[in-house]
PDB file of C-alpha atoms in Angstrom:
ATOM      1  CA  UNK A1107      15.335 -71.009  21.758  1.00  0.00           C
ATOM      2  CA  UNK A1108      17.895 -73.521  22.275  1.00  0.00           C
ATOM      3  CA  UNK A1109      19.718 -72.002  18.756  1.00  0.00           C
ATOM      4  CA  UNK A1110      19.438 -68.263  20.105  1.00  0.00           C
ATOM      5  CA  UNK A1111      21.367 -69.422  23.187  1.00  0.00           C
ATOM      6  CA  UNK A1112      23.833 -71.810  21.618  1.00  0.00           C
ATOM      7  CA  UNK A1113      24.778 -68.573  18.685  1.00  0.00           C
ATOM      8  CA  UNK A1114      23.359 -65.464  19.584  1.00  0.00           C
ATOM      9  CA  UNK A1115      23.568 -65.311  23.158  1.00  0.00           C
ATOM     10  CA  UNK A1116      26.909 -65.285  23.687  1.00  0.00           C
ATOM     11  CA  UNK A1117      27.777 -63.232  20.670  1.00  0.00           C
ATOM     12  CA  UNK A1118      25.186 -60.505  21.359  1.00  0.00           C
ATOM     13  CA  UNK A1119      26.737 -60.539  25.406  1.00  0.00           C
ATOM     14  CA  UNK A1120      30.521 -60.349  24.134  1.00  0.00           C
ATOM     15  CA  UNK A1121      28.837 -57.223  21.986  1.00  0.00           C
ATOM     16  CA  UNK A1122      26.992 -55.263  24.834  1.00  0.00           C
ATOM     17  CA  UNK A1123      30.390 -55.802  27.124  1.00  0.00           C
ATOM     18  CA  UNK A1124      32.523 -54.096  24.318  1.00  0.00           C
ATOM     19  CA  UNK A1125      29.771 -51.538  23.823  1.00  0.00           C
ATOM     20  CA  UNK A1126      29.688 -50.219  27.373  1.00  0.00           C
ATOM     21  CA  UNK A1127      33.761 -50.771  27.850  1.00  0.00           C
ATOM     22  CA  UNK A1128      33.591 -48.267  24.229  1.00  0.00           C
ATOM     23  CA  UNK A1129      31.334 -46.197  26.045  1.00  0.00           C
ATOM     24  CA  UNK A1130      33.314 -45.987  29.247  1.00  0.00           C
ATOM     25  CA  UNK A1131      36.723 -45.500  27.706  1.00  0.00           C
ATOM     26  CA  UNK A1132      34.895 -43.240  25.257  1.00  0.00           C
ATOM     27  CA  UNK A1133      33.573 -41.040  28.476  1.00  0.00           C
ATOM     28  CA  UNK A1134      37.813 -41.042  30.085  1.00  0.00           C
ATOM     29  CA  UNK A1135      39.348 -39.861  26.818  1.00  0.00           C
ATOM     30  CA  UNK A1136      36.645 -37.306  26.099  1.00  0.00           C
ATOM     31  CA  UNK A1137      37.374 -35.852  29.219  1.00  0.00           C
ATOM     32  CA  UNK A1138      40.684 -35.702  29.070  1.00  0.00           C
ATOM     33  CA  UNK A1139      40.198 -34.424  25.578  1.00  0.00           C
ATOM     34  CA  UNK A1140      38.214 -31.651  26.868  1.00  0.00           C
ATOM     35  CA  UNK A1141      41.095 -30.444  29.491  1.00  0.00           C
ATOM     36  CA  UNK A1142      43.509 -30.620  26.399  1.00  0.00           C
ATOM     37  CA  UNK A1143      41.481 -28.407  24.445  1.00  0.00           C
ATOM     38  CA  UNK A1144      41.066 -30.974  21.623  1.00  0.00           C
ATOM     39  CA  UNK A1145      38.530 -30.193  19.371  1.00  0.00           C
ATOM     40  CA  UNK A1146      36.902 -33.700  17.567  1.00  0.00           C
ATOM     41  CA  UNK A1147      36.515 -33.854  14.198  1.00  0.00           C
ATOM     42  CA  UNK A1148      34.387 -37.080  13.692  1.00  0.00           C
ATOM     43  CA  UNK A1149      32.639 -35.210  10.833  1.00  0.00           C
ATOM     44  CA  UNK A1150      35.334 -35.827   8.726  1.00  0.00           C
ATOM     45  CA  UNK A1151      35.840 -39.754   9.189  1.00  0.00           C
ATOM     46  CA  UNK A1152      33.284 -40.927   6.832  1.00  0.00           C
ATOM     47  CA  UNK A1153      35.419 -38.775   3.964  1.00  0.00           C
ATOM     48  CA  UNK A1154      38.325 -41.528   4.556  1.00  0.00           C
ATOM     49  CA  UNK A1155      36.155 -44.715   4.377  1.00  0.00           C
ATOM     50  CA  UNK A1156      33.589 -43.619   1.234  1.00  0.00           C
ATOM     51  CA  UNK A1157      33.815 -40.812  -1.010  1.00  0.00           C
ATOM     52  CA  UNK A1158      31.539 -39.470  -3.641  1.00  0.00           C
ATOM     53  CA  UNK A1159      32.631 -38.258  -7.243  1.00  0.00           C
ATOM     54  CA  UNK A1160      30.265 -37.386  -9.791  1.00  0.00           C
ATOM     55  CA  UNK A1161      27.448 -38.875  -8.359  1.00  0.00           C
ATOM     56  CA  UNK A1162      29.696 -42.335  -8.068  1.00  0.00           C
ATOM     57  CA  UNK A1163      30.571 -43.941  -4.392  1.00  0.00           C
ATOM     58  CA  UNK A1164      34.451 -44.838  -4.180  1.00  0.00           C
ATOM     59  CA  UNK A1165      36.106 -47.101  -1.240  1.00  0.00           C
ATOM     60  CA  UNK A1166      38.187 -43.867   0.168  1.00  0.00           C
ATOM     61  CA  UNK A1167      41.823 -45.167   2.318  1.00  0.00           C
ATOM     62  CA  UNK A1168      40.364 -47.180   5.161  1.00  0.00           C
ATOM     63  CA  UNK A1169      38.419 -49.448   2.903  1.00  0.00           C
ATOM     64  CA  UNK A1170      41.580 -50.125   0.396  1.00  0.00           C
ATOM     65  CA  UNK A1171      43.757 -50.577   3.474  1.00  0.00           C
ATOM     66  CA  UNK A1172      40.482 -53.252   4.882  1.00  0.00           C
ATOM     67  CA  UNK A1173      40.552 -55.002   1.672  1.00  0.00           C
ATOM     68  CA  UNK A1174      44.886 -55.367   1.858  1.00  0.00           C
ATOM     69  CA  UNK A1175      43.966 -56.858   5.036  1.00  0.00           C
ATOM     70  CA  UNK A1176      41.644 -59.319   4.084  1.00  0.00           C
ATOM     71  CA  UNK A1177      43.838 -60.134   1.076  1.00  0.00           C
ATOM     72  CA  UNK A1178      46.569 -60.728   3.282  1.00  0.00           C
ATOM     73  CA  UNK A1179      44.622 -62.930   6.210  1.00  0.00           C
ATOM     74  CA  UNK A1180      42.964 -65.154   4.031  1.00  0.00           C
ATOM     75  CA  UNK A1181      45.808 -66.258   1.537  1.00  0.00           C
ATOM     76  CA  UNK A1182      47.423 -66.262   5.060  1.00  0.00           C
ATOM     77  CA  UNK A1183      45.182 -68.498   6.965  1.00  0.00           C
ATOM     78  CA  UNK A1184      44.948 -71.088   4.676  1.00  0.00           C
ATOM     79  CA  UNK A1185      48.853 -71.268   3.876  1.00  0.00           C
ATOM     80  CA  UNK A1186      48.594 -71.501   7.887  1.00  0.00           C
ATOM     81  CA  UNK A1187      46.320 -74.596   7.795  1.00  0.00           C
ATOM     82  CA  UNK A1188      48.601 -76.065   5.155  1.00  0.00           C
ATOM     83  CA  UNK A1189      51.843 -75.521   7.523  1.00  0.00           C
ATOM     84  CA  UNK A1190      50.445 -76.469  10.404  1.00  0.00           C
ATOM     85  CA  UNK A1191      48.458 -79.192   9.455  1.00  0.00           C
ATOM     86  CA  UNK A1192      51.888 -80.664   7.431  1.00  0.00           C
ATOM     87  CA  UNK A1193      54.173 -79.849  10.787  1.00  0.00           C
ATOM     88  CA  UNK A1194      51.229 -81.680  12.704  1.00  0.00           C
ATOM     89  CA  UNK A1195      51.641 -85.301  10.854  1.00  0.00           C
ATOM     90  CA  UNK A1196      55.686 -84.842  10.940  1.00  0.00           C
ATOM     91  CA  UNK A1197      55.437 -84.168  14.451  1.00  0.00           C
ATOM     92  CA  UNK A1198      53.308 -87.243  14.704  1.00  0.00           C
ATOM     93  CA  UNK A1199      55.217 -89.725  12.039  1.00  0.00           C
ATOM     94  CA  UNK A1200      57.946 -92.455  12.721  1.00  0.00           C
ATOM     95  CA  UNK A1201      60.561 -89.972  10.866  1.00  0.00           C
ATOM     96  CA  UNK A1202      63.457 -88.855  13.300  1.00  0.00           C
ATOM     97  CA  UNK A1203      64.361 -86.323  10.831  1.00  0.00           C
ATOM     98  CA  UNK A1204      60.615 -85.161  10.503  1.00  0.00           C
ATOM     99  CA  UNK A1205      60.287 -84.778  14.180  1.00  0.00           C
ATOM    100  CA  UNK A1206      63.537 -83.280  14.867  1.00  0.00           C
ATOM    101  CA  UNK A1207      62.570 -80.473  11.952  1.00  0.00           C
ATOM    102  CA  UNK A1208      58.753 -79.894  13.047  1.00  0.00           C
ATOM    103  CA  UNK A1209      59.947 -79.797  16.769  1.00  0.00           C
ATOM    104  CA  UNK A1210      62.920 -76.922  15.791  1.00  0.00           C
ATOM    105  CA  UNK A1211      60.159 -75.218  13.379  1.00  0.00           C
ATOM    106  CA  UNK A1212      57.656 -74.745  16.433  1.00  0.00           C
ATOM    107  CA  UNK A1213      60.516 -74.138  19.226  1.00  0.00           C
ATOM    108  CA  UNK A1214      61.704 -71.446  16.813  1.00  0.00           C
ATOM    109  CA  UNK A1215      58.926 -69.523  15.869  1.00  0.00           C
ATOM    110  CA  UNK A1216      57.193 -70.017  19.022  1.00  0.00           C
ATOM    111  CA  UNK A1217      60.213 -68.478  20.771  1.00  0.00           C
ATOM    112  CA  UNK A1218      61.099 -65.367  18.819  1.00  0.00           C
ATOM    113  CA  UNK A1219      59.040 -62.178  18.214  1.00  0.00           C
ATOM    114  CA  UNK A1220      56.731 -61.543  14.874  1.00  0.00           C
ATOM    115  CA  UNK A1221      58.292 -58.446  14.398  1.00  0.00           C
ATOM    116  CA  UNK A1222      62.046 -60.072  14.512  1.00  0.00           C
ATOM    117  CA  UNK A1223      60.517 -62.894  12.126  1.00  0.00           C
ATOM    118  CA  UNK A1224      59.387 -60.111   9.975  1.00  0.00           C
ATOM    119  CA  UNK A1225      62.489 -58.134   9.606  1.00  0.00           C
ATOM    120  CA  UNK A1226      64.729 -61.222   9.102  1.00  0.00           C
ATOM    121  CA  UNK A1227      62.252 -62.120   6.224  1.00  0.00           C
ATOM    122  CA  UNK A1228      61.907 -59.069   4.694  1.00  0.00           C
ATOM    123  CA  UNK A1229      65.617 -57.550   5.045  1.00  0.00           C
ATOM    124  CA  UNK A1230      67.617 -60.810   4.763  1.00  0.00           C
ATOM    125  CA  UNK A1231      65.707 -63.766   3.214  1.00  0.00           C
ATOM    126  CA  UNK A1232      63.424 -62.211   1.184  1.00  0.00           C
ATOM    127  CA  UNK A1233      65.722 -60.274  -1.045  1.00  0.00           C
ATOM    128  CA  UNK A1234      67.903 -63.788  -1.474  1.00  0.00           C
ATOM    129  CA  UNK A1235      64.286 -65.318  -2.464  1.00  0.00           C
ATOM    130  CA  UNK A1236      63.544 -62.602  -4.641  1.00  0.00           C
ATOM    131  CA  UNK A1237      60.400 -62.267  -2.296  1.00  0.00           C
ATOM    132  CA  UNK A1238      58.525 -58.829  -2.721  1.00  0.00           C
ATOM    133  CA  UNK A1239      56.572 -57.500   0.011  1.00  0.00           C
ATOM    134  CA  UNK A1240      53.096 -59.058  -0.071  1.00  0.00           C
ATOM    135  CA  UNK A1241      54.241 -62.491  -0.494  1.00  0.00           C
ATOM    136  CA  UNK A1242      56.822 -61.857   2.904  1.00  0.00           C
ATOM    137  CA  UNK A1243      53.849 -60.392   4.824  1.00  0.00           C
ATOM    138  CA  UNK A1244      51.720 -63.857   3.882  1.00  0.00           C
ATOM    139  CA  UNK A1245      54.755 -66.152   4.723  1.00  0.00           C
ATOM    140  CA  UNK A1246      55.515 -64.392   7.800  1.00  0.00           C
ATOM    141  CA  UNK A1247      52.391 -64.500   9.125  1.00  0.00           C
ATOM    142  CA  UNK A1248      51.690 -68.329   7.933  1.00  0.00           C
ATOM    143  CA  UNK A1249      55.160 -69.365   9.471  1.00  0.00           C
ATOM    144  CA  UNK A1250      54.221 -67.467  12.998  1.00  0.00           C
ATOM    145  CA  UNK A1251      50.464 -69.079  12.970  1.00  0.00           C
ATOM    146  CA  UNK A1252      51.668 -72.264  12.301  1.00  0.00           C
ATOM    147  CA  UNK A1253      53.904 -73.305  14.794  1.00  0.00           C
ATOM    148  CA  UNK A1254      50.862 -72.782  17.176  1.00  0.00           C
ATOM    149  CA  UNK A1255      48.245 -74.229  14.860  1.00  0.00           C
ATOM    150  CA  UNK A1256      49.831 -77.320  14.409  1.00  0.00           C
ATOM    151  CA  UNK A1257      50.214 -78.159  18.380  1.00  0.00           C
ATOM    152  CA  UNK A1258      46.383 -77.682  18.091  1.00  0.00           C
ATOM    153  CA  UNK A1259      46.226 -79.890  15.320  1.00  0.00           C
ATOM    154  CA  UNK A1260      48.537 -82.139  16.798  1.00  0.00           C
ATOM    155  CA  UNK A1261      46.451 -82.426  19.834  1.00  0.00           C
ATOM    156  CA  UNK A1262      43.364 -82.831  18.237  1.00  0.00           C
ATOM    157  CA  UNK A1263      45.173 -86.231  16.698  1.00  0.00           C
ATOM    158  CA  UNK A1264      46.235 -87.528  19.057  1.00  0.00           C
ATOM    159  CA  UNK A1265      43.189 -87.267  20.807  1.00  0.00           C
ATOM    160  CA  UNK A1266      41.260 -88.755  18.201  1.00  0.00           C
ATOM    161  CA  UNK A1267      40.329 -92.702  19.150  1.00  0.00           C
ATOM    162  CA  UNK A1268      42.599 -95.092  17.735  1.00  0.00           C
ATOM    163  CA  UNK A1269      39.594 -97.165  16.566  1.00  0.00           C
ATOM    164  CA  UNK A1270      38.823 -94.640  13.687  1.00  0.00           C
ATOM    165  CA  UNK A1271      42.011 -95.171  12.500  1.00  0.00           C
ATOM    166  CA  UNK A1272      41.703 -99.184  12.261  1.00  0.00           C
ATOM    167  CA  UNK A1273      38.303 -99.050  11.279  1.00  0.00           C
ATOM    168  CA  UNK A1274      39.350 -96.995   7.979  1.00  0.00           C
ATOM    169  CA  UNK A1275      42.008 -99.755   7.716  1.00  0.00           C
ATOM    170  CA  UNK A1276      39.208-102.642   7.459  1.00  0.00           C
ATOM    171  CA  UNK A1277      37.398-100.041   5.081  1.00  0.00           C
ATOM    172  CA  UNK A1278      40.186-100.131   2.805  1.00  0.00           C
ATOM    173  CA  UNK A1279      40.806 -96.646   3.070  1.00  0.00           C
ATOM    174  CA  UNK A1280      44.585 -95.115   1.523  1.00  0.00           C
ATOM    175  CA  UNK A1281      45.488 -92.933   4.171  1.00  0.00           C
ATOM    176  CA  UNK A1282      44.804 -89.655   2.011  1.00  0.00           C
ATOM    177  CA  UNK A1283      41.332 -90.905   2.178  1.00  0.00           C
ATOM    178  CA  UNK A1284      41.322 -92.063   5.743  1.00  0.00           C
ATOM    179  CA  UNK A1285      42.406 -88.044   6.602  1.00  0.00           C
ATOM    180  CA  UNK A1286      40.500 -86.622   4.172  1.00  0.00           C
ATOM    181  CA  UNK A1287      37.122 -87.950   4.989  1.00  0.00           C
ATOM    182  CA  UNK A1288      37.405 -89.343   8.901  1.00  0.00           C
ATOM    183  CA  UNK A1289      40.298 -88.167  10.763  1.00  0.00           C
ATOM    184  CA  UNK A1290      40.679 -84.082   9.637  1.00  0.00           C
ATOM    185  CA  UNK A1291      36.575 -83.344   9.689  1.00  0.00           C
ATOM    186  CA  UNK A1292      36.485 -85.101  13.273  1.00  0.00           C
ATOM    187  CA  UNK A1293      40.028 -83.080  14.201  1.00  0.00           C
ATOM    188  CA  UNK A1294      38.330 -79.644  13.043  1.00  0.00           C
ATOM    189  CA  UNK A1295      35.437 -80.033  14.542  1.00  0.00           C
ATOM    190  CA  UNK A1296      37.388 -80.652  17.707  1.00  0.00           C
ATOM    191  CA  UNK A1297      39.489 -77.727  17.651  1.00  0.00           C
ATOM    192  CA  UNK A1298      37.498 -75.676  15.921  1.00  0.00           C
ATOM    193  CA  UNK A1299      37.165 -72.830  19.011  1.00  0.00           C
ATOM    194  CA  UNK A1300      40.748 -72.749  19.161  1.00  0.00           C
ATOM    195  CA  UNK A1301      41.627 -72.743  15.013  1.00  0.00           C
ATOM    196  CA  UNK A1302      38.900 -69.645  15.746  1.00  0.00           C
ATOM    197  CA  UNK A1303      41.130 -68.059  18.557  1.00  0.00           C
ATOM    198  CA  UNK A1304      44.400 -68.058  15.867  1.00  0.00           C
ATOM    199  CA  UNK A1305      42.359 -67.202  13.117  1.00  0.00           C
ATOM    200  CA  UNK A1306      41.751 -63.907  15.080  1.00  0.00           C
ATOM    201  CA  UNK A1307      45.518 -63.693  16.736  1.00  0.00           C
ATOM    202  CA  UNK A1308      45.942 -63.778  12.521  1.00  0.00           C
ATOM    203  CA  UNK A1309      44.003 -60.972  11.933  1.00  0.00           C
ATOM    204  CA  UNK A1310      45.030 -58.883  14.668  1.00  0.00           C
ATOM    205  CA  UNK A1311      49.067 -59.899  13.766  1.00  0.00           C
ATOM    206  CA  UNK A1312      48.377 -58.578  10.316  1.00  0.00           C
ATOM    207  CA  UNK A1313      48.580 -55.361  11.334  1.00  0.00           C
ATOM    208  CA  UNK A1314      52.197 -55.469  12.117  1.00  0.00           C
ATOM    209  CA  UNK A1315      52.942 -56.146   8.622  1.00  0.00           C
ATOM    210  CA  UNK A1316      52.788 -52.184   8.323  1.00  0.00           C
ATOM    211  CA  UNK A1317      56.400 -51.837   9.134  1.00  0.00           C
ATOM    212  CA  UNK A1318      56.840 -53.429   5.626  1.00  0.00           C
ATOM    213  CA  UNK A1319      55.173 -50.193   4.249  1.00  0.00           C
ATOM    214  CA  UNK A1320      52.248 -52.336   2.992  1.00  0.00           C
ATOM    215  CA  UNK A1321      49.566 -50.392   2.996  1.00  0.00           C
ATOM    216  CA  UNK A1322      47.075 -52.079   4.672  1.00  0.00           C
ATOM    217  CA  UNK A1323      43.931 -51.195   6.910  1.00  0.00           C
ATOM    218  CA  UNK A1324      46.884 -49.756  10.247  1.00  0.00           C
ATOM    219  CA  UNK A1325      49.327 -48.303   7.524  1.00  0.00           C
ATOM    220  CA  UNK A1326      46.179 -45.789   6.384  1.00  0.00           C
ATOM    221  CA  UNK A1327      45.263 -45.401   9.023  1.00  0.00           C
ATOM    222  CA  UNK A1328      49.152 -44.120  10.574  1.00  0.00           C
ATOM    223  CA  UNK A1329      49.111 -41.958   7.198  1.00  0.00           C
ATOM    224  CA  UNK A1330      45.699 -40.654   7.489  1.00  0.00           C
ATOM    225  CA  UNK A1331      46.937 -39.578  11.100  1.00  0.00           C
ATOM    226  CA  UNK A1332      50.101 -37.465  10.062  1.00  0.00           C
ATOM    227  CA  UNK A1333      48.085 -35.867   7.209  1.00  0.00           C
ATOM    228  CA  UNK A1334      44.940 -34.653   9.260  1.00  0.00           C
ATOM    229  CA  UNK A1335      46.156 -34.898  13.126  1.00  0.00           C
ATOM    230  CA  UNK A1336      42.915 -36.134  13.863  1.00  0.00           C
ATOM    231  CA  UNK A1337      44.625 -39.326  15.986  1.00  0.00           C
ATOM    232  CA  UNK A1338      41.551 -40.176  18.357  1.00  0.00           C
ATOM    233  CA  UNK A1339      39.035 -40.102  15.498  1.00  0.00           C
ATOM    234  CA  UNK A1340      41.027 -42.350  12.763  1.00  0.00           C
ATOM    235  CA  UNK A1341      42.837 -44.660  15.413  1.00  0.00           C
ATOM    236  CA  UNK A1342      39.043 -45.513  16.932  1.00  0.00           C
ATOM    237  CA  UNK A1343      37.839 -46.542  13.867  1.00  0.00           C
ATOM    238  CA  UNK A1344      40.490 -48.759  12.844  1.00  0.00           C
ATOM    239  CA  UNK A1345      40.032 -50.540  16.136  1.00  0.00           C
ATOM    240  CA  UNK A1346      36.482 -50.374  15.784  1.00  0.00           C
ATOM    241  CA  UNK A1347      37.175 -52.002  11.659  1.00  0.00           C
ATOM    242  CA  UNK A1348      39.166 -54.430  13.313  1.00  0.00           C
ATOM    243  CA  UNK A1349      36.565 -55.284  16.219  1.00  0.00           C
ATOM    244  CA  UNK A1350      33.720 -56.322  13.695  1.00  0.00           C
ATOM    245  CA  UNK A1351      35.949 -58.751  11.441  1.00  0.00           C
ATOM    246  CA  UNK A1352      37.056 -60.481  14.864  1.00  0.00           C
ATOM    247  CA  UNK A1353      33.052 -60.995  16.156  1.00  0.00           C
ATOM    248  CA  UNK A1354      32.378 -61.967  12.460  1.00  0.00           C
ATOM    249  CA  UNK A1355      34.863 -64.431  12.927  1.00  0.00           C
ATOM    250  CA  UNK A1356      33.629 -65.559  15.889  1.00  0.00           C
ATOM    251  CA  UNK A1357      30.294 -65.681  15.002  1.00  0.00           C
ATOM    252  CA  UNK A1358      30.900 -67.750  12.348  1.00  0.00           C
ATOM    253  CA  UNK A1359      32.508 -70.095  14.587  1.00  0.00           C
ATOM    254  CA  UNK A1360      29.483 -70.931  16.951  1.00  0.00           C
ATOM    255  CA  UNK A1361      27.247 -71.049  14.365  1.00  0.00           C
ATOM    256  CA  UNK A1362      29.695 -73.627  12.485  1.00  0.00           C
ATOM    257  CA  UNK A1363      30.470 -75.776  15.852  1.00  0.00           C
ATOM    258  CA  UNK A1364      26.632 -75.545  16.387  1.00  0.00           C
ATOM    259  CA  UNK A1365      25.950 -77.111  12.887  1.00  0.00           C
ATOM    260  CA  UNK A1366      28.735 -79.560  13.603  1.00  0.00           C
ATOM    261  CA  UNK A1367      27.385 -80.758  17.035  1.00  0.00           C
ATOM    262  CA  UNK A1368      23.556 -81.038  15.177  1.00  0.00           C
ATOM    263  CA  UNK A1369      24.338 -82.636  12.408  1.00  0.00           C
ATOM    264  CA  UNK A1370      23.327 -85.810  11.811  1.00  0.00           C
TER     265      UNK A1370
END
């Protein structure tokens, strides 16, 4: 019982609350569908998610564009982790010039738009890099996510007794040790509701990449739009795509901090 309530509960109430806020906004565009005179075509959506060719399934546009997105979120999240984790320990170390770069880094980022990040990436830096389009998309994301991750991190640090830190010392830890196998497990498990929360802000900023002409999961979906009209239909189920890979995600969370808080 006590499981159920720790995981499910909360999951399955976040679920009903989106169902009936679906269902209401559902019920105010249908009406005001109705006094356009706009005739749904839902019939036709599963056409752009599976298709069938001689007797073989095929992932129609929606899927491709889901996988792009997954691609891009997961190389992205962990070059996030990497960032943030590095800016973290700069932040934290006796290095003036360390500091003073990890605090213009986060002051930076944190204080311009994504989409400004993501044009001065793709139209200025990236051609000096030689950077083509899918490896901009994962650094601007990465850079973005990181400047917040790593005042998580940082946080979770410096938060973090000071006594684990000696007692690794009379272990005769190295310090890669001492952060590998005391201080980061302890930091995660910490933090680990709010590395969730960016995870999904990562997810959900991924779809802005489409102004790189990536096709991902929102770029089909825009192109799918202008070929059929059909802008109520397609643009649901993207959000709808969308919707189930952020509850996955935080899912997987409770169940993780539940294991975590159990563990012996």
């Amino acid at each position: 019982m006590n499981y159920f309530t720790r995981i499910f509960a909360p999951v399955l109430s976040a679920t009903l609350q989106v169902l009936l806020l679906s269902l209401g906004l559902f019920w105010v565009l249908d009406s005001g569908a109705q006094a356009m005179n706009y005739q749904w075509q839902w019939d036709r959506v599963p056409d752009f998610i599976f298709f069938c060719e001689d007797g073989e399934w095929f992932p129609a546009e929606l899927i491709e564009g889901l996988l792009v997105t997954l691609q891009i979120s997961a190389i992205s999240a962990i070059a996030t982790l990497t960032i943030a984790l590095i800016t973290a320990l700069l932040r934290l170390s006796n290095s003036i010039v360390g500091k003073t770069i990890s605090m213009l880094y986060i002051e930076l980022i944190r204080n311009t738009p994504l989409l400004v990040q993501i044009y001065l990436l793709y139209f200025v830096f990236g051609p000096f890099l030689g950077l083509d389009r899918f490896t901009t998309a994962v650094l601007a994301l990465a850079l973005f996510q990181g400047a917040y991750t790593a005042e998580i991190l940082r946080s979770g640090l410096i938060n973090l007794p000071k006594g684990q830190f000696e007692a690794c010392k009379t272990l005769g830890l190295s310090q890669f040790n001492s952060y590998r196998y005391v201080v980061l497990p302890q930091v995660i498990r910490k933090t680990l509701p709010s590395l969730t929360n960016e995870l999904v802000s990562l997810v959900k900023n991924s779809s802005i990449v489409s102004v790189m002409a990536i096709f991902d999961l929102t770029t089909e979906g825009r192109n799918i739009v202008s070929d059929t009209a059909m802008p109520f239909e397609i643009w649901f189920t993207v959000a709808a795509i969308y919707l189930m890979i952020t509850l996955s995600l935080s899912a997987l969370s409770a169940w993780l901090e539940y294991r975590m808080h159990n563990a012996h």
